[in-house]
């Protein structure tokens, strides 16, 4: 059975408002519902703010712990510093040497989605950060991203896709069920590439 035409957008504060607005304008008119989700840390809702305009906010009422991935055909992690913020854990279990023995809950969630071939996962700019706590998540993947996190991405075992014509990272790139975008300025290219991948899956 085909999954509902529904895209979960993973959000936290310091999100890039260019991207959230673009996603809300692009996908619904093409038949895909967009639902914002987040790590609410036990609250019933959270109000997240735009990195570029803190007076602009989005209220999220769906926690990642309540998300059934079978109800979605896609997951998009937005850029800005949101995917750094969403990894924050006040208390995380530590091993005998003091190092964490578990991943941030948001990273576990995103990595589980990436491991489901029926879900098209999308990232823009900085949002690959959500995968980097697990060294195996991006290993062997070819991606594009914001230029200032290229070393984080390389250290996570991925390789980078370049646009040799313009001598910069590619505007968008597809590797299996992962669609990556370089920057908010390339969000239109990213969304079209992502949409094309959704359509291929029917």
mmCIF file with all atom_site columns, C-alpha atoms in Angstrom:
data_model
loop_
_atom_site.group_PDB
_atom_site.id
_atom_site.type_symbol
_atom_site.label_atom_id
_atom_site.label_alt_id
_atom_site.label_comp_id
_atom_site.label_asym_id
_atom_site.label_entity_id
_atom_site.label_seq_id
_atom_site.pdbx_PDB_ins_code
_atom_site.Cartn_x
_atom_site.Cartn_y
_atom_site.Cartn_z
_atom_site.occupancy
_atom_site.B_iso_or_equiv
_atom_site.pdbx_formal_charge
_atom_site.auth_seq_id
_atom_site.auth_comp_id
_atom_site.auth_asym_id
_atom_site.auth_atom_id
_atom_site.pdbx_PDB_model_num
ATOM 1   C CA . UNK A 1 1   ? 0.000  0.000  0.000   1.00 0.00 ? 1   UNK A CA 1
ATOM 2   C CA . UNK A 1 2   ? 1.323  3.420  -0.938  1.00 0.00 ? 2   UNK A CA 1
ATOM 3   C CA . UNK A 1 3   ? 2.051  5.775  1.911   1.00 0.00 ? 3   UNK A CA 1
ATOM 4   C CA . UNK A 1 4   ? 0.058  9.012  2.279   1.00 0.00 ? 4   UNK A CA 1
ATOM 5   C CA . UNK A 1 5   ? 1.415  12.002 0.322   1.00 0.00 ? 5   UNK A CA 1
ATOM 6   C CA . UNK A 1 6   ? 2.663  13.639 3.493   1.00 0.00 ? 6   UNK A CA 1
ATOM 7   C CA . UNK A 1 7   ? 6.031  15.187 4.309   1.00 0.00 ? 7   UNK A CA 1
ATOM 8   C CA . UNK A 1 8   ? 7.298  15.628 7.867   1.00 0.00 ? 8   UNK A CA 1
ATOM 9   C CA . UNK A 1 9   ? 9.509  18.691 8.286   1.00 0.00 ? 9   UNK A CA 1
ATOM 10  C CA . UNK A 1 10  ? 11.920 18.370 11.200  1.00 0.00 ? 10  UNK A CA 1
ATOM 11  C CA . UNK A 1 11  ? 12.213 21.677 13.021  1.00 0.00 ? 11  UNK A CA 1
ATOM 12  C CA . UNK A 1 12  ? 13.792 23.461 15.968  1.00 0.00 ? 12  UNK A CA 1
ATOM 13  C CA . UNK A 1 13  ? 14.703 27.051 16.775  1.00 0.00 ? 13  UNK A CA 1
ATOM 14  C CA . UNK A 1 14  ? 17.231 28.895 14.632  1.00 0.00 ? 14  UNK A CA 1
ATOM 15  C CA . UNK A 1 15  ? 15.574 27.404 11.544  1.00 0.00 ? 15  UNK A CA 1
ATOM 16  C CA . UNK A 1 16  ? 15.994 29.068 8.168   1.00 0.00 ? 16  UNK A CA 1
ATOM 17  C CA . UNK A 1 17  ? 12.700 30.794 7.364   1.00 0.00 ? 17  UNK A CA 1
ATOM 18  C CA . UNK A 1 18  ? 13.476 30.941 3.652   1.00 0.00 ? 18  UNK A CA 1
ATOM 19  C CA . UNK A 1 19  ? 13.315 27.166 3.571   1.00 0.00 ? 19  UNK A CA 1
ATOM 20  C CA . UNK A 1 20  ? 10.202 26.679 5.725   1.00 0.00 ? 20  UNK A CA 1
ATOM 21  C CA . UNK A 1 21  ? 8.232  29.213 3.668   1.00 0.00 ? 21  UNK A CA 1
ATOM 22  C CA . UNK A 1 22  ? 9.384  27.663 0.414   1.00 0.00 ? 22  UNK A CA 1
ATOM 23  C CA . UNK A 1 23  ? 8.381  24.159 1.528   1.00 0.00 ? 23  UNK A CA 1
ATOM 24  C CA . UNK A 1 24  ? 4.932  25.362 2.617   1.00 0.00 ? 24  UNK A CA 1
ATOM 25  C CA . UNK A 1 25  ? 4.368  27.063 -0.730  1.00 0.00 ? 25  UNK A CA 1
ATOM 26  C CA . UNK A 1 26  ? 5.779  24.371 -3.003  1.00 0.00 ? 26  UNK A CA 1
ATOM 27  C CA . UNK A 1 27  ? 4.505  21.004 -1.826  1.00 0.00 ? 27  UNK A CA 1
ATOM 28  C CA . UNK A 1 28  ? 0.812  21.491 -0.887  1.00 0.00 ? 28  UNK A CA 1
ATOM 29  C CA . UNK A 1 29  ? -0.084 22.757 -4.369  1.00 0.00 ? 29  UNK A CA 1
ATOM 30  C CA . UNK A 1 30  ? 1.500  19.583 -5.740  1.00 0.00 ? 30  UNK A CA 1
ATOM 31  C CA . UNK A 1 31  ? -0.591 17.328 -3.540  1.00 0.00 ? 31  UNK A CA 1
ATOM 32  C CA . UNK A 1 32  ? 1.755  16.771 -0.594  1.00 0.00 ? 32  UNK A CA 1
ATOM 33  C CA . UNK A 1 33  ? 0.759  17.773 2.928   1.00 0.00 ? 33  UNK A CA 1
ATOM 34  C CA . UNK A 1 34  ? 3.522  19.398 4.994   1.00 0.00 ? 34  UNK A CA 1
ATOM 35  C CA . UNK A 1 35  ? 3.576  18.793 8.756   1.00 0.00 ? 35  UNK A CA 1
ATOM 36  C CA . UNK A 1 36  ? 6.123  20.330 11.117  1.00 0.00 ? 36  UNK A CA 1
ATOM 37  C CA . UNK A 1 37  ? 7.476  17.972 13.776  1.00 0.00 ? 37  UNK A CA 1
ATOM 38  C CA . UNK A 1 38  ? 10.097 18.400 16.479  1.00 0.00 ? 38  UNK A CA 1
ATOM 39  C CA . UNK A 1 39  ? 11.666 17.103 19.646  1.00 0.00 ? 39  UNK A CA 1
ATOM 40  C CA . UNK A 1 40  ? 9.348  18.612 22.269  1.00 0.00 ? 40  UNK A CA 1
ATOM 41  C CA . UNK A 1 41  ? 11.206 17.206 25.280  1.00 0.00 ? 41  UNK A CA 1
ATOM 42  C CA . UNK A 1 42  ? 8.054  16.249 27.165  1.00 0.00 ? 42  UNK A CA 1
ATOM 43  C CA . UNK A 1 43  ? 6.051  19.393 26.405  1.00 0.00 ? 43  UNK A CA 1
ATOM 44  C CA . UNK A 1 44  ? 2.755  19.401 24.525  1.00 0.00 ? 44  UNK A CA 1
ATOM 45  C CA . UNK A 1 45  ? 4.061  21.987 22.086  1.00 0.00 ? 45  UNK A CA 1
ATOM 46  C CA . UNK A 1 46  ? 7.081  24.139 21.328  1.00 0.00 ? 46  UNK A CA 1
ATOM 47  C CA . UNK A 1 47  ? 7.437  27.528 19.670  1.00 0.00 ? 47  UNK A CA 1
ATOM 48  C CA . UNK A 1 48  ? 10.507 27.645 17.431  1.00 0.00 ? 48  UNK A CA 1
ATOM 49  C CA . UNK A 1 49  ? 11.951 30.852 16.002  1.00 0.00 ? 49  UNK A CA 1
ATOM 50  C CA . UNK A 1 50  ? 13.397 31.846 12.666  1.00 0.00 ? 50  UNK A CA 1
ATOM 51  C CA . UNK A 1 51  ? 17.166 32.285 12.673  1.00 0.00 ? 51  UNK A CA 1
ATOM 52  C CA . UNK A 1 52  ? 16.942 35.346 10.399  1.00 0.00 ? 52  UNK A CA 1
ATOM 53  C CA . UNK A 1 53  ? 13.881 36.923 12.020  1.00 0.00 ? 53  UNK A CA 1
ATOM 54  C CA . UNK A 1 54  ? 13.371 35.831 15.652  1.00 0.00 ? 54  UNK A CA 1
ATOM 55  C CA . UNK A 1 55  ? 9.930  37.474 15.776  1.00 0.00 ? 55  UNK A CA 1
ATOM 56  C CA . UNK A 1 56  ? 8.744  34.911 13.226  1.00 0.00 ? 56  UNK A CA 1
ATOM 57  C CA . UNK A 1 57  ? 7.864  31.582 14.847  1.00 0.00 ? 57  UNK A CA 1
ATOM 58  C CA . UNK A 1 58  ? 6.316  28.200 14.106  1.00 0.00 ? 58  UNK A CA 1
ATOM 59  C CA . UNK A 1 59  ? 4.417  26.281 16.785  1.00 0.00 ? 59  UNK A CA 1
ATOM 60  C CA . UNK A 1 60  ? 4.972  22.524 16.674  1.00 0.00 ? 60  UNK A CA 1
ATOM 61  C CA . UNK A 1 61  ? 2.655  20.075 18.436  1.00 0.00 ? 61  UNK A CA 1
ATOM 62  C CA . UNK A 1 62  ? 3.892  16.758 16.991  1.00 0.00 ? 62  UNK A CA 1
ATOM 63  C CA . UNK A 1 63  ? 6.800  15.160 18.848  1.00 0.00 ? 63  UNK A CA 1
ATOM 64  C CA . UNK A 1 64  ? 9.200  12.821 17.082  1.00 0.00 ? 64  UNK A CA 1
ATOM 65  C CA . UNK A 1 65  ? 8.340  10.168 19.664  1.00 0.00 ? 65  UNK A CA 1
ATOM 66  C CA . UNK A 1 66  ? 4.752  10.172 18.405  1.00 0.00 ? 66  UNK A CA 1
ATOM 67  C CA . UNK A 1 67  ? 5.634  9.985  14.723  1.00 0.00 ? 67  UNK A CA 1
ATOM 68  C CA . UNK A 1 68  ? 4.793  6.808  12.827  1.00 0.00 ? 68  UNK A CA 1
ATOM 69  C CA . UNK A 1 69  ? 7.038  6.902  9.776   1.00 0.00 ? 69  UNK A CA 1
ATOM 70  C CA . UNK A 1 70  ? 4.548  4.680  7.920   1.00 0.00 ? 70  UNK A CA 1
ATOM 71  C CA . UNK A 1 71  ? 2.276  7.730  7.767   1.00 0.00 ? 71  UNK A CA 1
ATOM 72  C CA . UNK A 1 72  ? 4.770  9.744  5.711   1.00 0.00 ? 72  UNK A CA 1
ATOM 73  C CA . UNK A 1 73  ? 6.330  9.507  2.305   1.00 0.00 ? 73  UNK A CA 1
ATOM 74  C CA . UNK A 1 74  ? 9.046  12.027 3.117   1.00 0.00 ? 74  UNK A CA 1
ATOM 75  C CA . UNK A 1 75  ? 11.096 13.710 5.829   1.00 0.00 ? 75  UNK A CA 1
ATOM 76  C CA . UNK A 1 76  ? 12.909 17.021 5.354   1.00 0.00 ? 76  UNK A CA 1
ATOM 77  C CA . UNK A 1 77  ? 15.338 18.467 7.907   1.00 0.00 ? 77  UNK A CA 1
ATOM 78  C CA . UNK A 1 78  ? 15.580 22.245 7.596   1.00 0.00 ? 78  UNK A CA 1
ATOM 79  C CA . UNK A 1 79  ? 18.765 24.253 7.733   1.00 0.00 ? 79  UNK A CA 1
ATOM 80  C CA . UNK A 1 80  ? 19.928 27.201 9.739   1.00 0.00 ? 80  UNK A CA 1
ATOM 81  C CA . UNK A 1 81  ? 21.151 25.961 13.113  1.00 0.00 ? 81  UNK A CA 1
ATOM 82  C CA . UNK A 1 82  ? 17.947 24.004 13.820  1.00 0.00 ? 82  UNK A CA 1
ATOM 83  C CA . UNK A 1 83  ? 19.525 20.567 13.413  1.00 0.00 ? 83  UNK A CA 1
ATOM 84  C CA . UNK A 1 84  ? 22.276 21.499 15.829  1.00 0.00 ? 84  UNK A CA 1
ATOM 85  C CA . UNK A 1 85  ? 19.696 22.713 18.361  1.00 0.00 ? 85  UNK A CA 1
ATOM 86  C CA . UNK A 1 86  ? 17.536 19.600 17.992  1.00 0.00 ? 86  UNK A CA 1
ATOM 87  C CA . UNK A 1 87  ? 20.453 17.352 18.970  1.00 0.00 ? 87  UNK A CA 1
ATOM 88  C CA . UNK A 1 88  ? 20.756 19.034 22.363  1.00 0.00 ? 88  UNK A CA 1
ATOM 89  C CA . UNK A 1 89  ? 20.194 16.689 25.318  1.00 0.00 ? 89  UNK A CA 1
ATOM 90  C CA . UNK A 1 90  ? 20.295 17.972 28.908  1.00 0.00 ? 90  UNK A CA 1
ATOM 91  C CA . UNK A 1 91  ? 21.077 14.513 30.251  1.00 0.00 ? 91  UNK A CA 1
ATOM 92  C CA . UNK A 1 92  ? 22.504 11.679 28.202  1.00 0.00 ? 92  UNK A CA 1
ATOM 93  C CA . UNK A 1 93  ? 23.593 8.328  29.579  1.00 0.00 ? 93  UNK A CA 1
ATOM 94  C CA . UNK A 1 94  ? 27.359 8.010  29.825  1.00 0.00 ? 94  UNK A CA 1
ATOM 95  C CA . UNK A 1 95  ? 29.645 5.013  29.844  1.00 0.00 ? 95  UNK A CA 1
ATOM 96  C CA . UNK A 1 96  ? 32.334 4.312  32.393  1.00 0.00 ? 96  UNK A CA 1
ATOM 97  C CA . UNK A 1 97  ? 34.790 6.550  30.541  1.00 0.00 ? 97  UNK A CA 1
ATOM 98  C CA . UNK A 1 98  ? 32.349 9.482  30.459  1.00 0.00 ? 98  UNK A CA 1
ATOM 99  C CA . UNK A 1 99  ? 31.489 9.245  26.778  1.00 0.00 ? 99  UNK A CA 1
ATOM 100 C CA . UNK A 1 100 ? 27.830 9.052  25.695  1.00 0.00 ? 100 UNK A CA 1
ATOM 101 C CA . UNK A 1 101 ? 26.501 5.542  25.118  1.00 0.00 ? 101 UNK A CA 1
ATOM 102 C CA . UNK A 1 102 ? 23.425 6.658  23.197  1.00 0.00 ? 102 UNK A CA 1
ATOM 103 C CA . UNK A 1 103 ? 22.671 9.067  20.386  1.00 0.00 ? 103 UNK A CA 1
ATOM 104 C CA . UNK A 1 104 ? 20.579 12.216 20.689  1.00 0.00 ? 104 UNK A CA 1
ATOM 105 C CA . UNK A 1 105 ? 16.927 11.208 20.255  1.00 0.00 ? 105 UNK A CA 1
ATOM 106 C CA . UNK A 1 106 ? 16.482 13.459 17.229  1.00 0.00 ? 106 UNK A CA 1
ATOM 107 C CA . UNK A 1 107 ? 19.485 11.873 15.520  1.00 0.00 ? 107 UNK A CA 1
ATOM 108 C CA . UNK A 1 108 ? 18.135 8.389  16.225  1.00 0.00 ? 108 UNK A CA 1
ATOM 109 C CA . UNK A 1 109 ? 14.833 9.409  14.673  1.00 0.00 ? 109 UNK A CA 1
ATOM 110 C CA . UNK A 1 110 ? 16.388 10.937 11.532  1.00 0.00 ? 110 UNK A CA 1
ATOM 111 C CA . UNK A 1 111 ? 18.748 7.991  11.051  1.00 0.00 ? 111 UNK A CA 1
ATOM 112 C CA . UNK A 1 112 ? 15.823 5.569  11.333  1.00 0.00 ? 112 UNK A CA 1
ATOM 113 C CA . UNK A 1 113 ? 14.037 7.492  8.589   1.00 0.00 ? 113 UNK A CA 1
ATOM 114 C CA . UNK A 1 114 ? 17.154 7.400  6.414   1.00 0.00 ? 114 UNK A CA 1
ATOM 115 C CA . UNK A 1 115 ? 17.256 3.630  6.890   1.00 0.00 ? 115 UNK A CA 1
ATOM 116 C CA . UNK A 1 116 ? 13.741 3.258  5.447   1.00 0.00 ? 116 UNK A CA 1
ATOM 117 C CA . UNK A 1 117 ? 14.000 3.107  1.634   1.00 0.00 ? 117 UNK A CA 1
ATOM 118 C CA . UNK A 1 118 ? 10.311 4.007  1.308   1.00 0.00 ? 118 UNK A CA 1
ATOM 119 C CA . UNK A 1 119 ? 10.924 7.439  2.843   1.00 0.00 ? 119 UNK A CA 1
ATOM 120 C CA . UNK A 1 120 ? 12.587 10.166 0.810   1.00 0.00 ? 120 UNK A CA 1
ATOM 121 C CA . UNK A 1 121 ? 14.813 12.100 3.206   1.00 0.00 ? 121 UNK A CA 1
ATOM 122 C CA . UNK A 1 122 ? 15.839 15.652 2.376   1.00 0.00 ? 122 UNK A CA 1
ATOM 123 C CA . UNK A 1 123 ? 18.382 18.010 3.916   1.00 0.00 ? 123 UNK A CA 1
ATOM 124 C CA . UNK A 1 124 ? 19.384 21.579 3.138   1.00 0.00 ? 124 UNK A CA 1
ATOM 125 C CA . UNK A 1 125 ? 22.548 23.476 4.033   1.00 0.00 ? 125 UNK A CA 1
ATOM 126 C CA . UNK A 1 126 ? 23.520 22.732 7.675   1.00 0.00 ? 126 UNK A CA 1
ATOM 127 C CA . UNK A 1 127 ? 20.889 20.077 8.340   1.00 0.00 ? 127 UNK A CA 1
ATOM 128 C CA . UNK A 1 128 ? 23.142 17.069 7.664   1.00 0.00 ? 128 UNK A CA 1
ATOM 129 C CA . UNK A 1 129 ? 24.346 17.827 11.189  1.00 0.00 ? 129 UNK A CA 1
ATOM 130 C CA . UNK A 1 130 ? 21.466 15.755 12.566  1.00 0.00 ? 130 UNK A CA 1
ATOM 131 C CA . UNK A 1 131 ? 23.102 12.582 11.183  1.00 0.00 ? 131 UNK A CA 1
ATOM 132 C CA . UNK A 1 132 ? 26.696 13.170 12.249  1.00 0.00 ? 132 UNK A CA 1
ATOM 133 C CA . UNK A 1 133 ? 26.484 11.727 15.807  1.00 0.00 ? 133 UNK A CA 1
ATOM 134 C CA . UNK A 1 134 ? 26.487 8.248  14.211  1.00 0.00 ? 134 UNK A CA 1
ATOM 135 C CA . UNK A 1 135 ? 29.611 7.795  12.051  1.00 0.00 ? 135 UNK A CA 1
ATOM 136 C CA . UNK A 1 136 ? 27.884 5.124  9.966   1.00 0.00 ? 136 UNK A CA 1
ATOM 137 C CA . UNK A 1 137 ? 24.834 7.189  8.972   1.00 0.00 ? 137 UNK A CA 1
ATOM 138 C CA . UNK A 1 138 ? 26.481 9.141  6.141   1.00 0.00 ? 138 UNK A CA 1
ATOM 139 C CA . UNK A 1 139 ? 29.386 6.795  5.429   1.00 0.00 ? 139 UNK A CA 1
ATOM 140 C CA . UNK A 1 140 ? 29.696 6.224  1.700   1.00 0.00 ? 140 UNK A CA 1
ATOM 141 C CA . UNK A 1 141 ? 26.954 8.695  0.801   1.00 0.00 ? 141 UNK A CA 1
ATOM 142 C CA . UNK A 1 142 ? 27.521 11.410 -1.800  1.00 0.00 ? 142 UNK A CA 1
ATOM 143 C CA . UNK A 1 143 ? 25.939 14.702 -0.743  1.00 0.00 ? 143 UNK A CA 1
ATOM 144 C CA . UNK A 1 144 ? 25.911 18.444 -1.038  1.00 0.00 ? 144 UNK A CA 1
ATOM 145 C CA . UNK A 1 145 ? 25.599 20.889 1.858   1.00 0.00 ? 145 UNK A CA 1
ATOM 146 C CA . UNK A 1 146 ? 26.421 24.349 3.103   1.00 0.00 ? 146 UNK A CA 1
ATOM 147 C CA . UNK A 1 147 ? 30.090 25.092 2.418   1.00 0.00 ? 147 UNK A CA 1
ATOM 148 C CA . UNK A 1 148 ? 30.881 25.772 6.075   1.00 0.00 ? 148 UNK A CA 1
ATOM 149 C CA . UNK A 1 149 ? 29.999 22.244 7.220   1.00 0.00 ? 149 UNK A CA 1
ATOM 150 C CA . UNK A 1 150 ? 31.904 20.380 4.514   1.00 0.00 ? 150 UNK A CA 1
ATOM 151 C CA . UNK A 1 151 ? 34.514 19.158 7.007   1.00 0.00 ? 151 UNK A CA 1
ATOM 152 C CA . UNK A 1 152 ? 31.825 17.878 9.390   1.00 0.00 ? 152 UNK A CA 1
ATOM 153 C CA . UNK A 1 153 ? 30.326 15.968 6.468   1.00 0.00 ? 153 UNK A CA 1
ATOM 154 C CA . UNK A 1 154 ? 33.662 14.614 5.259   1.00 0.00 ? 154 UNK A CA 1
ATOM 155 C CA . UNK A 1 155 ? 34.571 13.538 8.793   1.00 0.00 ? 155 UNK A CA 1
ATOM 156 C CA . UNK A 1 156 ? 31.255 11.674 8.912   1.00 0.00 ? 156 UNK A CA 1
ATOM 157 C CA . UNK A 1 157 ? 32.418 9.553  5.981   1.00 0.00 ? 157 UNK A CA 1
ATOM 158 C CA . UNK A 1 158 ? 30.464 11.141 3.122   1.00 0.00 ? 158 UNK A CA 1
ATOM 159 C CA . UNK A 1 159 ? 31.833 12.465 -0.154  1.00 0.00 ? 159 UNK A CA 1
ATOM 160 C CA . UNK A 1 160 ? 30.863 15.786 -1.696  1.00 0.00 ? 160 UNK A CA 1
ATOM 161 C CA . UNK A 1 161 ? 29.084 16.449 -4.984  1.00 0.00 ? 161 UNK A CA 1
ATOM 162 C CA . UNK A 1 162 ? 30.445 19.398 -6.944  1.00 0.00 ? 162 UNK A CA 1
ATOM 163 C CA . UNK A 1 163 ? 29.160 21.542 -9.789  1.00 0.00 ? 163 UNK A CA 1
ATOM 164 C CA . UNK A 1 164 ? 32.324 21.884 -11.834 1.00 0.00 ? 164 UNK A CA 1
ATOM 165 C CA . UNK A 1 165 ? 30.817 24.515 -14.132 1.00 0.00 ? 165 UNK A CA 1
ATOM 166 C CA . UNK A 1 166 ? 30.396 26.996 -11.295 1.00 0.00 ? 166 UNK A CA 1
ATOM 167 C CA . UNK A 1 167 ? 33.212 25.599 -9.146  1.00 0.00 ? 167 UNK A CA 1
ATOM 168 C CA . UNK A 1 168 ? 31.043 25.095 -6.081  1.00 0.00 ? 168 UNK A CA 1
ATOM 169 C CA . UNK A 1 169 ? 29.106 22.373 -4.318  1.00 0.00 ? 169 UNK A CA 1
ATOM 170 C CA . UNK A 1 170 ? 26.160 21.034 -6.314  1.00 0.00 ? 170 UNK A CA 1
ATOM 171 C CA . UNK A 1 171 ? 22.826 22.780 -5.849  1.00 0.00 ? 171 UNK A CA 1
ATOM 172 C CA . UNK A 1 172 ? 21.144 19.434 -5.190  1.00 0.00 ? 172 UNK A CA 1
ATOM 173 C CA . UNK A 1 173 ? 22.133 15.799 -5.201  1.00 0.00 ? 173 UNK A CA 1
ATOM 174 C CA . UNK A 1 174 ? 20.390 12.414 -4.982  1.00 0.00 ? 174 UNK A CA 1
ATOM 175 C CA . UNK A 1 175 ? 21.986 9.380  -3.342  1.00 0.00 ? 175 UNK A CA 1
ATOM 176 C CA . UNK A 1 176 ? 19.469 6.580  -2.883  1.00 0.00 ? 176 UNK A CA 1
ATOM 177 C CA . UNK A 1 177 ? 16.643 7.885  -0.696  1.00 0.00 ? 177 UNK A CA 1
ATOM 178 C CA . UNK A 1 178 ? 18.669 10.926 0.426   1.00 0.00 ? 178 UNK A CA 1
ATOM 179 C CA . UNK A 1 179 ? 18.220 14.242 -1.395  1.00 0.00 ? 179 UNK A CA 1
ATOM 180 C CA . UNK A 1 180 ? 20.550 17.023 -0.298  1.00 0.00 ? 180 UNK A CA 1
ATOM 181 C CA . UNK A 1 181 ? 20.547 20.747 -1.081  1.00 0.00 ? 181 UNK A CA 1
ATOM 182 C CA . UNK A 1 182 ? 23.445 23.167 -0.870  1.00 0.00 ? 182 UNK A CA 1
ATOM 183 C CA . UNK A 1 183 ? 21.927 26.335 0.547   1.00 0.00 ? 183 UNK A CA 1
ATOM 184 C CA . UNK A 1 184 ? 18.659 28.288 0.940   1.00 0.00 ? 184 UNK A CA 1
ATOM 185 C CA . UNK A 1 185 ? 19.534 30.096 -2.294  1.00 0.00 ? 185 UNK A CA 1
ATOM 186 C CA . UNK A 1 186 ? 19.275 26.705 -4.020  1.00 0.00 ? 186 UNK A CA 1
ATOM 187 C CA . UNK A 1 187 ? 16.029 25.727 -2.285  1.00 0.00 ? 187 UNK A CA 1
ATOM 188 C CA . UNK A 1 188 ? 13.975 25.810 -5.513  1.00 0.00 ? 188 UNK A CA 1
ATOM 189 C CA . UNK A 1 189 ? 16.333 23.356 -7.192  1.00 0.00 ? 189 UNK A CA 1
ATOM 190 C CA . UNK A 1 190 ? 16.336 21.188 -4.076  1.00 0.00 ? 190 UNK A CA 1
ATOM 191 C CA . UNK A 1 191 ? 12.532 21.087 -3.875  1.00 0.00 ? 191 UNK A CA 1
ATOM 192 C CA . UNK A 1 192 ? 12.130 20.202 -7.535  1.00 0.00 ? 192 UNK A CA 1
ATOM 193 C CA . UNK A 1 193 ? 14.716 17.428 -7.221  1.00 0.00 ? 193 UNK A CA 1
ATOM 194 C CA . UNK A 1 194 ? 13.053 16.148 -4.051  1.00 0.00 ? 194 UNK A CA 1
ATOM 195 C CA . UNK A 1 195 ? 9.593  16.273 -5.643  1.00 0.00 ? 195 UNK A CA 1
ATOM 196 C CA . UNK A 1 196 ? 10.835 14.344 -8.674  1.00 0.00 ? 196 UNK A CA 1
ATOM 197 C CA . UNK A 1 197 ? 12.088 11.598 -6.348  1.00 0.00 ? 197 UNK A CA 1
ATOM 198 C CA . UNK A 1 198 ? 8.709  11.448 -4.576  1.00 0.00 ? 198 UNK A CA 1
ATOM 199 C CA . UNK A 1 199 ? 6.897  11.128 -7.911  1.00 0.00 ? 199 UNK A CA 1
ATOM 200 C CA . UNK A 1 200 ? 9.187  8.280  -8.988  1.00 0.00 ? 200 UNK A CA 1
ATOM 201 C CA . UNK A 1 201 ? 8.072  6.286  -5.966  1.00 0.00 ? 201 UNK A CA 1
ATOM 202 C CA . UNK A 1 202 ? 4.433  6.825  -6.917  1.00 0.00 ? 202 UNK A CA 1
#
